[in-house]
XYZ file of C-alpha atoms in Angstrom:
409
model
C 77.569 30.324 9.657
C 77.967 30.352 5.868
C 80.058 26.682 6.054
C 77.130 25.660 8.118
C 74.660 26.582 5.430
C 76.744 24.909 3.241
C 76.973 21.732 5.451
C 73.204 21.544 5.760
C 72.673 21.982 1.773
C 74.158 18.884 1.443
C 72.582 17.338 3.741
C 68.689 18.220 1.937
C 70.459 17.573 -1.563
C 71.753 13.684 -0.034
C 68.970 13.008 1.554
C 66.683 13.700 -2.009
C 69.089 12.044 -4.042
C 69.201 8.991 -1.433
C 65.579 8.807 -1.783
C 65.406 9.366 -5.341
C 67.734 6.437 -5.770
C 66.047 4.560 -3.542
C 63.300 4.306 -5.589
C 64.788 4.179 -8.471
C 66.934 0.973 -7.686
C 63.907 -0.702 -6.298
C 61.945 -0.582 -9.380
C 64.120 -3.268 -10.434
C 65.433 -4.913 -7.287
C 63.147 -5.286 -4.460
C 65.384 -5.669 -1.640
C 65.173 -3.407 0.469
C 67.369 -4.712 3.943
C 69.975 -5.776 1.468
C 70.488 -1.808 0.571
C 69.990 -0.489 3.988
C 72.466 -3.002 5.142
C 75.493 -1.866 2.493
C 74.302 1.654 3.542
C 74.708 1.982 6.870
C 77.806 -0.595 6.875
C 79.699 2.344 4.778
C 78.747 4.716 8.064
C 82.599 2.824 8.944
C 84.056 5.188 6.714
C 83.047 8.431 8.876
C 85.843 7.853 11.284
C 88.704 7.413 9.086
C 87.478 10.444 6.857
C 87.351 12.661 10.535
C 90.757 11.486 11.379
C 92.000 12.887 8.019
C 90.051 15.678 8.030
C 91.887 16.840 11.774
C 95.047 15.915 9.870
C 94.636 18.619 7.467
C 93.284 21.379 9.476
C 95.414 24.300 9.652
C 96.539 23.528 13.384
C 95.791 19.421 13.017
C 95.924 17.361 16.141
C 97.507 14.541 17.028
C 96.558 11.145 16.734
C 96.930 10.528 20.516
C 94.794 13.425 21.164
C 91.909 12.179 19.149
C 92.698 8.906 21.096
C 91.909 10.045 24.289
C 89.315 12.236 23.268
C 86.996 9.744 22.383
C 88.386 7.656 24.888
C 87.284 10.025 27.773
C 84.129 10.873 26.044
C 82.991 6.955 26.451
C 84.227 6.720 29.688
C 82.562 9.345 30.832
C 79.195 7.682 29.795
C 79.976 4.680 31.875
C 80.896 6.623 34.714
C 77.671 8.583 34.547
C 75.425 5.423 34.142
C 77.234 4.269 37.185
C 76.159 7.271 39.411
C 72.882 7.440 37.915
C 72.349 3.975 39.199
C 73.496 4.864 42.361
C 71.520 7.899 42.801
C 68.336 5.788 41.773
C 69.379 3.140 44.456
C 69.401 5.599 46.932
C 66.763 7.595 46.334
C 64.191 4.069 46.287
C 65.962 3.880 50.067
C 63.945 4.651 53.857
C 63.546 7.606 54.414
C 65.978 6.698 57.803
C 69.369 6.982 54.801
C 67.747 9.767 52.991
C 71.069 11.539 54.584
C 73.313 9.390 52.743
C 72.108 10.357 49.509
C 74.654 13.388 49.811
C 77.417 11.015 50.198
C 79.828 10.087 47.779
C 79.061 7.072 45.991
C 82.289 4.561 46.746
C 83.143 2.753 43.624
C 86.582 0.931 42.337
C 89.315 3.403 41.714
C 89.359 0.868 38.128
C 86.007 2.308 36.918
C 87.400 5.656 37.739
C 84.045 6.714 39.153
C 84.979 7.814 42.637
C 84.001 11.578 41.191
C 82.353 10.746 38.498
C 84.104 14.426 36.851
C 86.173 14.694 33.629
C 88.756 13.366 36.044
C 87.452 10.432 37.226
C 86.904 9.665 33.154
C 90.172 9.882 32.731
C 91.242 7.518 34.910
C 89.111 5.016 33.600
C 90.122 5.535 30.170
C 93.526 5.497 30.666
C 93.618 2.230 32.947
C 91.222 0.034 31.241
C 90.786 1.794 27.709
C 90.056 -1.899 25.831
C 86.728 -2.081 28.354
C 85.866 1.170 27.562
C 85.859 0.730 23.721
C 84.276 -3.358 24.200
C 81.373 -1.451 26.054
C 80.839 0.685 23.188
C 80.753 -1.914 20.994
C 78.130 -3.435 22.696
C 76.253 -0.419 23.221
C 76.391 1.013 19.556
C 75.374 -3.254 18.714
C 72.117 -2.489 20.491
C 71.290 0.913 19.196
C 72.060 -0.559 15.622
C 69.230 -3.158 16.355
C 66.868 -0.437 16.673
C 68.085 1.779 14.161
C 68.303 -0.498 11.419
C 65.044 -2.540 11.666
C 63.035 1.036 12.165
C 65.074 2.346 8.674
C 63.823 -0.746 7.479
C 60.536 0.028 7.715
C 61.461 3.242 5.473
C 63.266 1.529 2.876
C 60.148 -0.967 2.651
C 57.880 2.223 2.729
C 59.355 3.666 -0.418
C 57.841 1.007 -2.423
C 54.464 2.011 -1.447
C 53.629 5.664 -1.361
C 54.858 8.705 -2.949
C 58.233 10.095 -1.594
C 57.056 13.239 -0.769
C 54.662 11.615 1.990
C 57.622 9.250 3.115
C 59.800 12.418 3.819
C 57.022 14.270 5.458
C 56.015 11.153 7.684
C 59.777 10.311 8.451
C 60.230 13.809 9.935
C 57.595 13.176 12.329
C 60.210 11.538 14.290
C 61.227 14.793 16.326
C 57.915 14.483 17.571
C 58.341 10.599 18.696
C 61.719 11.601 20.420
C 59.750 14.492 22.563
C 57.138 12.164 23.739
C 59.810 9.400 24.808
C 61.600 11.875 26.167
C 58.958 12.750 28.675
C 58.891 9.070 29.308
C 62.257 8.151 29.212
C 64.276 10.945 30.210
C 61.373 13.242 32.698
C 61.147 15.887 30.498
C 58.214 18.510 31.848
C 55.043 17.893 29.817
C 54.510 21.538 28.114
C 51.172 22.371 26.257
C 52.582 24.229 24.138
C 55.255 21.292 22.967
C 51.845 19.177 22.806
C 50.069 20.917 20.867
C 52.902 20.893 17.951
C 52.466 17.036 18.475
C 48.832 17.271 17.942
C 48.946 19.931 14.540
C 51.828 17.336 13.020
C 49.520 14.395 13.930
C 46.712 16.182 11.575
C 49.357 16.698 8.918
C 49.729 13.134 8.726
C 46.416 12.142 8.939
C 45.700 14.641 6.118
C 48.019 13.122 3.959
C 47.477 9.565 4.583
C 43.683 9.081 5.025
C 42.558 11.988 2.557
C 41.762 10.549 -0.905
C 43.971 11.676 -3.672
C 41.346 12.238 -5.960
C 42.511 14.194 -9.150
C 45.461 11.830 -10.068
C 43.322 8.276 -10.014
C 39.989 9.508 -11.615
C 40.782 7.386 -14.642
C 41.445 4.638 -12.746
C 38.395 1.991 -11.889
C 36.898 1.707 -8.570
C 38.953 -1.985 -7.616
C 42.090 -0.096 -8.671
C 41.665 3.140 -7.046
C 40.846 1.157 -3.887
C 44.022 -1.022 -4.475
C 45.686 1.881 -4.623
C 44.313 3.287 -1.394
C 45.437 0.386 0.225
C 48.828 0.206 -1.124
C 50.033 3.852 0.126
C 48.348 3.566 3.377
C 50.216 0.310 3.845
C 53.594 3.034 2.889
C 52.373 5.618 5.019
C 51.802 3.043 7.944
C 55.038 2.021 7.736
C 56.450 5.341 7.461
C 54.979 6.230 10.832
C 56.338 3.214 12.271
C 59.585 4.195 11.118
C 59.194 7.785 12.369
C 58.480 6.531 15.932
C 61.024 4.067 15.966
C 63.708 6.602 14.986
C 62.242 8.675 17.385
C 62.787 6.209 20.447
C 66.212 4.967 18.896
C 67.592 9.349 19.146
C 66.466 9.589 23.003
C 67.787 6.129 23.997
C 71.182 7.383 22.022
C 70.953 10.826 23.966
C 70.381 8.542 27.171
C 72.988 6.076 26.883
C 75.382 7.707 24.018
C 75.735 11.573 24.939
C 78.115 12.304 27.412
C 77.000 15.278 29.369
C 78.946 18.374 29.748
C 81.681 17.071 27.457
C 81.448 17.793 23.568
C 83.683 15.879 21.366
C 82.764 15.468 17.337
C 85.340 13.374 17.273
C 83.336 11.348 20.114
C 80.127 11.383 17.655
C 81.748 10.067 14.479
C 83.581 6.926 16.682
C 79.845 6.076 17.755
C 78.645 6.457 14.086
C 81.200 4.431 12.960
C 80.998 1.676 15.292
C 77.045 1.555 14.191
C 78.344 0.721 11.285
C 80.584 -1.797 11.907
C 78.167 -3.237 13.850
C 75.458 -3.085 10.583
C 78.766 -5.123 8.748
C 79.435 -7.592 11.286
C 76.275 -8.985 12.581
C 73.320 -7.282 10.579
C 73.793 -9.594 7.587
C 72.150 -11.880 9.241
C 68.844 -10.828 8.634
C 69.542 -11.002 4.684
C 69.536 -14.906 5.052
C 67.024 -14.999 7.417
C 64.548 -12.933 5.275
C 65.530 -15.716 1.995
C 64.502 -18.397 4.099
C 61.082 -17.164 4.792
C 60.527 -16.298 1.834
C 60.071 -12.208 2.841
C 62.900 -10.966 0.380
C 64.647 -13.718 -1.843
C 67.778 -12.278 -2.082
C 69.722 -12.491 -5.469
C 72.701 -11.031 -6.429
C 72.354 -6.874 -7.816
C 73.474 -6.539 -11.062
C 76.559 -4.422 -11.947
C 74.149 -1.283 -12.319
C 71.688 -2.226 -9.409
C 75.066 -2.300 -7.204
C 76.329 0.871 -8.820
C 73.082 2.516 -7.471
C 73.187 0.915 -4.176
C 76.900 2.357 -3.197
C 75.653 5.794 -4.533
C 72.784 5.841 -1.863
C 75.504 4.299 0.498
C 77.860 7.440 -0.139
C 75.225 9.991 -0.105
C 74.112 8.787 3.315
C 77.962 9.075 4.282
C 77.622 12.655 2.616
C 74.316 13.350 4.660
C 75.469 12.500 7.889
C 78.786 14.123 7.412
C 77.062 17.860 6.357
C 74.453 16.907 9.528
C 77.201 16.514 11.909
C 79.099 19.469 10.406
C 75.785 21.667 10.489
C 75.494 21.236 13.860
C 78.319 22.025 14.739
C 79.015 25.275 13.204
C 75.233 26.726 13.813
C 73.038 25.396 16.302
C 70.998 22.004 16.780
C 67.716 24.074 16.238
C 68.829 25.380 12.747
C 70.277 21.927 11.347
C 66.843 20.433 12.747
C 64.827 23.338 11.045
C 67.316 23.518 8.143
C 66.520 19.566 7.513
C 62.816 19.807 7.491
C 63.327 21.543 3.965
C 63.659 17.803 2.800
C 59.529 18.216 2.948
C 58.982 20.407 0.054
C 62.242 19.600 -1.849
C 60.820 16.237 -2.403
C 57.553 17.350 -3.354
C 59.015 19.482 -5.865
C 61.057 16.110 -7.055
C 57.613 14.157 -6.893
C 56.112 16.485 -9.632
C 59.020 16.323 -11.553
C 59.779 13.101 -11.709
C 56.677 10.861 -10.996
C 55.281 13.420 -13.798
C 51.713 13.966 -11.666
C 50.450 16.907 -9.584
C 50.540 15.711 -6.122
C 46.828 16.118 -4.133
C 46.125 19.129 -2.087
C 46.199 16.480 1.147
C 49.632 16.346 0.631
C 50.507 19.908 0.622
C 47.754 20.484 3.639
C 49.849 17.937 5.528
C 53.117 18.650 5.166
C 51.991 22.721 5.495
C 50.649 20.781 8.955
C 53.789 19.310 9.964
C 55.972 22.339 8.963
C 53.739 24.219 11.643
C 53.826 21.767 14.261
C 57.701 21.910 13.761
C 58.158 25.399 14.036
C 56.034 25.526 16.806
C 58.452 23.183 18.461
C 60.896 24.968 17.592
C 59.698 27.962 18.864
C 59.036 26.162 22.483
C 63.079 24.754 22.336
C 63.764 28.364 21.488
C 62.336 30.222 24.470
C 63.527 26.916 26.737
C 67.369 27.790 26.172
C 66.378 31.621 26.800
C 65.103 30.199 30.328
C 67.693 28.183 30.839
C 70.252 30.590 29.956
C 68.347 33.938 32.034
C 69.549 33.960 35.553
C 66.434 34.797 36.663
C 64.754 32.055 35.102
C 62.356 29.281 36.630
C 64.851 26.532 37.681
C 62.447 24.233 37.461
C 62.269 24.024 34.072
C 64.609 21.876 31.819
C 65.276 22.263 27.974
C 64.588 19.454 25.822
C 67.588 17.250 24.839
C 69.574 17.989 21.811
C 69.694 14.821 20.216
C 72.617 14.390 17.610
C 72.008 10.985 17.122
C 73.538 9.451 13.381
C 70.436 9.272 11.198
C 68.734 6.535 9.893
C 66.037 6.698 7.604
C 67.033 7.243 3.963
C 71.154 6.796 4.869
């Protein structure tokens, strides 16, 4: 417990120095897809670092080991998505088959999904292990899509608005991932869940609609409203990134979480494949952007670069603790334990912007604080259910999503 508090102390102190440097670095160079693309191509390095760090342990395990551990971790996804297909082919069938839907579902003995158990994995990832791993690829190539242009969004939203907001906002996204979840993955609508929606909607509202007041009095009326306009355009955004994030964790517990089978090892191979997917085809964008004149990209300076691989290794450094926090305590307590990134940064905004942030701000993030523990408190008595014997079996906890994170990594 006290390595995981550790782990997750890292994790608040990356992701403030990540922002931090973030806006520092963009003071002078304003490209922002150009740093979230170094960024997130470093993610490559998580693998390799995991591999050493099971070398060291005190009883280390073998490369082959590791091997197949990821290996039947991804085949088990495809043999699930296989069955799930099934199962949703059969239940759309008459009524006249609805016997067959008991029946085994006959597939190749190749795709090793005549079970569809640990065993079955096996099989498929020790006949046809280069399919497994291509499939991967192309999965982690989509979920990249989605997690880099909503971290975009962030990056962009830095520019605009304080960072204290931008944290606040960007936490949100737990909220995003229970609504799609409900869409995407039939979780039971609960008021109570809804109603922490609702309070961290306020908070946001609060914070982004509520005029500052105090800190632009001296300013004149055209440049307090240009002002106005300005962070609302950075909170906007960093609600856009929130829900994007939000969609991009369930479709990653959909399509990249295994169930019943926990591997770390499993994690960190998706993580790193996101970012050798960011490497190998995300630099397109960076032209793309030059050409229409969005970002005309230039070369950073020795410096500029200097603080562009220091936000790229403290977003190694924050995913690494995140991973590690969650492992040693619980998913609630790295989730809770991260939303201390929320007053953290308001503490930095004081200190560094060298103004007294507006009582909205507090207000809001108080707002969102409640609406998380409120969550929290819902996930909590969910696992009690699902755990008590006696419990409804109707009702279903809501996924824990340990998805890599995106925004300010």
């Amino acid at each position: 417990m006290v390595l995981g508090g550790v782990a997750l102390l890292v994790c608040i102190i990356s992701f403030v120095a990540q922002t931090i440097i973030t806006r520092r670095v963009q003071e002078s160079y304003v490209q922002p897809y150009f740093i979230l693309w170094v960024s997130h191509s470093f993610w490559i390095v998580i693998l390799p670092l995991h591999t050493v760090y099971e070398k060291l342990k005190r009883r280390p395990r073998s490369l082959a080991a590791l091997k197949q551990d990821a290996l039947v971790a991804s085949a088990k996804l495809i043999v699930q998505r296989r069955r799930s297909h099934a199962g949703a082919r059969l239940e759309s069938s008459s009524s006249s088959l609805a016997a067959n839907a008991y029946e085994p579902v006959n597939t190749t003995e190749a795709d090793g999904a005549a079970t569809g158990d640990e065993d079955g994995s096996r099989a498929l990832a020790s006949s046809r292990p280069g399919w497994v791993i291509c499939r991967m690829i192309g999965l982690t190539a989509m979920l990249a899509g989605l997690m880099n242009s909503s971290a975009y969004l962030w990056y962009v939203a830095v520019g605009f608005t304080s960072m204290s907001k931008v944290t606040a906002i960007y936490n949100m996204s737990c909220f995003f991932a229970y609504l799609f979840s409900i869409l995407l993955l039939k979780e039971r609508v609960q008021v109570v869940k809804c109603a922490a929606v609702g309070i961290s909607i306020v908070g946001v509202a609060l914070m982004a609609l509520v005029d500052t007041g105090a800190d632009v009095q001296a300013l004149s009326e055209a440049q307090r409203h240009a002002l106005r306009n300005t962070e609302l355009l950075g909170d906007l955004l960093s609600l856009a990134c929130a829900c994007g994030i939000g969609l991009y964790q369930v479709l990653y517990k959909k399509y990249a979480v295994p169930s019943d089978y926990h591997s770390l090892y499993h994690v960190n191979l998706m993580t790193t494949l996101l970012g050798a997917s960011t490497l190998l085809l995300f630099w397109i964008p960076i032209p793309a952007l030059h050409a229409v004149g969005i970002e005309r990209f230039r070369w950073p300076s020795a410096q500029q670069f200097a603080y562009i691989a220091s936000n790229a290794m403290f977003g190694v450094a924050y995913n690494g603790g995140f991973m590690i926090a969650l492992a040693l305590t619980s998913p609630l307590f790295a989730a809770v334990g991260v939303m201390l990134t929320i007053p953290a940064m308001a503490a930095v905004d004081m200190a560094i912007q060298g103004h007294v942030l507006a009582w909205s701000v507090f207000a809001g993030g108080a707002a969102i604080l409640a609406g998380f523990a409120t969550l929290t408190y819902a996930e909590y008595c969910d696992s009690v259910r699902k755990t008590d014997p006696m419990a409804d079996t109707d009702s279903s906890p809501p996924p824990s999503i340990a998805a890599p994170t995106a925004a300010a990594a």
